[in-house]
Amino acid sequence: KTKMSKELNEDELWGLIDKFNWSLDHDYIRIRGEIENLDLDVANQLREFASEKQGEICSQYEEDWLGEPGIEVSDDGWSDLTAEVVGRGKEFHKNITVEKLQTMAINDTYYENFMYSFQFLYD
């Protein structure tokens, strides 16, 4: 029987994401390696947290994405864009706006796809 590691709080989970430094190289394979080194329970907590935070951005800004003038990205692009917001960490996530999302889309300053870092946890 494996012992459950402690429940991490939001600051601890954001701390892990910030430590991955996604903006350094946008390399989800590098980050996956870092996640693989975590306790499996911690890795799963982090996956759930990141997914939840991405979902919040999707919900909060979906009407802006699909509305006028909109945020010019495809469905896949929307997934990449919202994952980018999470990957850039706590402060970026906290301060995201429609205007920032539109600018990222227009300038193509988001990458595929922070959430791929967690894919191995579903296998």
PDB file of C-alpha atoms in Angstrom:
ATOM      1  CA  LYS A   1       0.000   0.000   0.000  1.00  0.00           C
ATOM      2  CA  THR A   2       1.491   3.348  -0.994  1.00  0.00           C
ATOM      3  CA  LYS A   3       1.246   6.205   1.402  1.00  0.00           C
ATOM      4  CA  MET A   4      -0.538   9.283   0.176  1.00  0.00           C
ATOM      5  CA  SER A   5       1.719  12.317   0.079  1.00  0.00           C
ATOM      6  CA  LYS A   6       0.341  15.496   1.550  1.00  0.00           C
ATOM      7  CA  GLU A   7      -2.174  17.608  -0.299  1.00  0.00           C
ATOM      8  CA  LEU A   8      -0.299  20.518  -1.842  1.00  0.00           C
ATOM      9  CA  ASN A   9      -1.860  23.962  -1.575  1.00  0.00           C
ATOM     10  CA  GLU A  10      -2.316  26.348  -4.475  1.00  0.00           C
ATOM     11  CA  ASP A  11       0.903  28.269  -3.765  1.00  0.00           C
ATOM     12  CA  GLU A  12       2.942  25.055  -3.668  1.00  0.00           C
ATOM     13  CA  LEU A  13       1.420  23.869  -6.937  1.00  0.00           C
ATOM     14  CA  TRP A  14       2.030  27.223  -8.632  1.00  0.00           C
ATOM     15  CA  GLY A  15       5.570  27.068  -7.214  1.00  0.00           C
ATOM     16  CA  LEU A  16       6.201  23.820  -9.094  1.00  0.00           C
ATOM     17  CA  ILE A  17       4.818  25.269 -12.330  1.00  0.00           C
ATOM     18  CA  ASP A  18       6.919  28.413 -11.910  1.00  0.00           C
ATOM     19  CA  LYS A  19      10.004  26.246 -11.278  1.00  0.00           C
ATOM     20  CA  PHE A  20       9.488  24.421 -14.601  1.00  0.00           C
ATOM     21  CA  ASN A  21      10.229  27.726 -16.358  1.00  0.00           C
ATOM     22  CA  TRP A  22       8.089  26.930 -19.417  1.00  0.00           C
ATOM     23  CA  SER A  23       8.999  30.257 -21.044  1.00  0.00           C
ATOM     24  CA  LEU A  24      12.671  29.224 -21.133  1.00  0.00           C
ATOM     25  CA  ASP A  25      12.240  26.848 -24.084  1.00  0.00           C
ATOM     26  CA  HIS A  26       8.574  25.718 -24.260  1.00  0.00           C
ATOM     27  CA  ASP A  27       9.830  22.142 -24.104  1.00  0.00           C
ATOM     28  CA  TYR A  28       7.109  19.906 -22.703  1.00  0.00           C
ATOM     29  CA  ILE A  29       9.427  16.886 -22.961  1.00  0.00           C
ATOM     30  CA  ARG A  30      11.936  18.559 -20.612  1.00  0.00           C
ATOM     31  CA  ILE A  31       9.130  19.433 -18.231  1.00  0.00           C
ATOM     32  CA  ARG A  32       7.671  15.929 -18.450  1.00  0.00           C
ATOM     33  CA  GLY A  33      11.065  14.693 -17.239  1.00  0.00           C
ATOM     34  CA  GLU A  34      10.828  16.992 -14.238  1.00  0.00           C
ATOM     35  CA  ILE A  35       7.277  15.830 -13.514  1.00  0.00           C
ATOM     36  CA  GLU A  36       8.377  12.183 -13.792  1.00  0.00           C
ATOM     37  CA  ASN A  37      10.861  12.883 -10.980  1.00  0.00           C
ATOM     38  CA  LEU A  38       8.053  13.968  -8.654  1.00  0.00           C
ATOM     39  CA  ASP A  39       6.187  11.609  -6.370  1.00  0.00           C
ATOM     40  CA  LEU A  40       3.345  10.144  -8.489  1.00  0.00           C
ATOM     41  CA  ASP A  41       0.702  11.535  -6.146  1.00  0.00           C
ATOM     42  CA  VAL A  42       2.236  15.016  -6.371  1.00  0.00           C
ATOM     43  CA  ALA A  43       2.453  14.699 -10.169  1.00  0.00           C
ATOM     44  CA  ASN A  44      -1.240  13.833 -10.315  1.00  0.00           C
ATOM     45  CA  GLN A  45      -2.174  16.721  -8.014  1.00  0.00           C
ATOM     46  CA  LEU A  46      -0.197  19.028 -10.286  1.00  0.00           C
ATOM     47  CA  ARG A  47      -1.865  17.629 -13.424  1.00  0.00           C
ATOM     48  CA  GLU A  48      -5.310  18.164 -11.922  1.00  0.00           C
ATOM     49  CA  PHE A  49      -4.395  21.664 -10.775  1.00  0.00           C
ATOM     50  CA  ALA A  50      -2.962  22.720 -14.149  1.00  0.00           C
ATOM     51  CA  SER A  51      -5.981  21.266 -15.925  1.00  0.00           C
ATOM     52  CA  GLU A  52      -8.323  23.099 -13.556  1.00  0.00           C
ATOM     53  CA  LYS A  53      -6.492  26.406 -14.095  1.00  0.00           C
ATOM     54  CA  GLN A  54      -6.606  25.944 -17.870  1.00  0.00           C
ATOM     55  CA  GLY A  55     -10.316  25.158 -17.617  1.00  0.00           C
ATOM     56  CA  GLU A  56     -10.894  28.380 -15.666  1.00  0.00           C
ATOM     57  CA  ILE A  57      -9.248  30.425 -18.424  1.00  0.00           C
ATOM     58  CA  CYS A  58     -11.236  28.562 -21.096  1.00  0.00           C
ATOM     59  CA  SER A  59     -14.524  29.224 -19.310  1.00  0.00           C
ATOM     60  CA  GLN A  60     -13.769  32.800 -18.355  1.00  0.00           C
ATOM     61  CA  TYR A  61     -12.710  33.863 -21.851  1.00  0.00           C
ATOM     62  CA  GLU A  62     -14.665  31.514 -24.141  1.00  0.00           C
ATOM     63  CA  GLU A  63     -17.176  34.217 -25.147  1.00  0.00           C
ATOM     64  CA  ASP A  64     -14.289  36.583 -25.907  1.00  0.00           C
ATOM     65  CA  TRP A  65     -12.607  33.879 -28.009  1.00  0.00           C
ATOM     66  CA  LEU A  66     -15.745  33.144 -30.023  1.00  0.00           C
ATOM     67  CA  GLY A  67     -17.258  36.656 -29.988  1.00  0.00           C
ATOM     68  CA  GLU A  68     -16.437  39.865 -31.803  1.00  0.00           C
ATOM     69  CA  PRO A  69     -13.696  40.862 -32.384  1.00  0.00           C
ATOM     70  CA  GLY A  70     -12.739  37.474 -30.977  1.00  0.00           C
ATOM     71  CA  ILE A  71      -9.386  35.849 -30.361  1.00  0.00           C
ATOM     72  CA  GLU A  72      -8.107  34.539 -33.684  1.00  0.00           C
ATOM     73  CA  VAL A  73      -7.163  30.932 -32.914  1.00  0.00           C
ATOM     74  CA  SER A  74      -8.531  27.514 -33.898  1.00  0.00           C
ATOM     75  CA  ASP A  75      -9.833  25.005 -31.351  1.00  0.00           C
ATOM     76  CA  ASP A  76      -6.318  23.547 -31.074  1.00  0.00           C
ATOM     77  CA  GLY A  77      -4.887  27.050 -30.867  1.00  0.00           C
ATOM     78  CA  TRP A  78      -7.301  27.877 -28.037  1.00  0.00           C
ATOM     79  CA  SER A  79      -6.072  24.815 -26.150  1.00  0.00           C
ATOM     80  CA  ASP A  80      -2.447  25.843 -26.747  1.00  0.00           C
ATOM     81  CA  LEU A  81      -3.120  29.478 -25.831  1.00  0.00           C
ATOM     82  CA  THR A  82      -4.918  28.696 -22.578  1.00  0.00           C
ATOM     83  CA  ALA A  83      -2.281  26.101 -21.640  1.00  0.00           C
ATOM     84  CA  GLU A  84       0.381  28.761 -22.295  1.00  0.00           C
ATOM     85  CA  VAL A  85      -1.256  31.021 -19.705  1.00  0.00           C
ATOM     86  CA  VAL A  86      -0.930  28.262 -17.097  1.00  0.00           C
ATOM     87  CA  GLY A  87       2.597  27.325 -18.183  1.00  0.00           C
ATOM     88  CA  ARG A  88       3.806  30.895 -17.711  1.00  0.00           C
ATOM     89  CA  GLY A  89       2.954  30.637 -14.035  1.00  0.00           C
ATOM     90  CA  LYS A  90       1.013  32.191 -11.221  1.00  0.00           C
ATOM     91  CA  GLU A  91       1.581  35.899 -11.859  1.00  0.00           C
ATOM     92  CA  PHE A  92       0.922  35.651 -15.575  1.00  0.00           C
ATOM     93  CA  HIS A  93      -2.226  33.589 -14.977  1.00  0.00           C
ATOM     94  CA  LYS A  94      -3.460  35.989 -12.317  1.00  0.00           C
ATOM     95  CA  ASN A  95      -2.992  39.006 -14.607  1.00  0.00           C
ATOM     96  CA  ILE A  96      -4.340  37.600 -17.870  1.00  0.00           C
ATOM     97  CA  THR A  97      -6.836  39.745 -19.785  1.00  0.00           C
ATOM     98  CA  VAL A  98      -8.754  39.505 -23.047  1.00  0.00           C
ATOM     99  CA  GLU A  99      -6.338  42.046 -24.517  1.00  0.00           C
ATOM    100  CA  LYS A 100      -3.306  39.943 -23.543  1.00  0.00           C
ATOM    101  CA  LEU A 101      -4.895  36.823 -25.026  1.00  0.00           C
ATOM    102  CA  GLN A 102      -5.682  38.695 -28.259  1.00  0.00           C
ATOM    103  CA  THR A 103      -2.119  40.046 -28.429  1.00  0.00           C
ATOM    104  CA  MET A 104      -0.633  36.586 -27.868  1.00  0.00           C
ATOM    105  CA  ALA A 105      -2.853  35.221 -30.664  1.00  0.00           C
ATOM    106  CA  ILE A 106      -2.069  38.069 -33.080  1.00  0.00           C
ATOM    107  CA  ASN A 107       1.685  37.962 -32.396  1.00  0.00           C
ATOM    108  CA  ASP A 108       1.765  34.157 -32.245  1.00  0.00           C
ATOM    109  CA  THR A 109       3.573  34.234 -28.888  1.00  0.00           C
ATOM    110  CA  TYR A 110       2.206  31.000 -27.477  1.00  0.00           C
ATOM    111  CA  TYR A 111       3.391  27.453 -27.976  1.00  0.00           C
ATOM    112  CA  GLU A 112       2.095  23.931 -28.256  1.00  0.00           C
ATOM    113  CA  ASN A 113       1.201  22.797 -25.469  1.00  0.00           C
ATOM    114  CA  PHE A 114       2.183  23.007 -21.815  1.00  0.00           C
ATOM    115  CA  MET A 115      -0.411  20.397 -20.875  1.00  0.00           C
ATOM    116  CA  TYR A 116       1.391  17.749 -22.991  1.00  0.00           C
ATOM    117  CA  SER A 117       3.892  17.627 -20.118  1.00  0.00           C
ATOM    118  CA  PHE A 118       1.319  15.603 -18.182  1.00  0.00           C
ATOM    119  CA  GLN A 119       0.278  13.198 -20.958  1.00  0.00           C
ATOM    120  CA  PHE A 120       2.237  10.253 -19.546  1.00  0.00           C
ATOM    121  CA  LEU A 121       0.076  10.326 -16.402  1.00  0.00           C
ATOM    122  CA  TYR A 122      -2.925   9.182 -18.453  1.00  0.00           C
ATOM    123  CA  ASP A 123      -1.166   6.128 -19.902  1.00  0.00           C
TER     124      ASP A 123
END
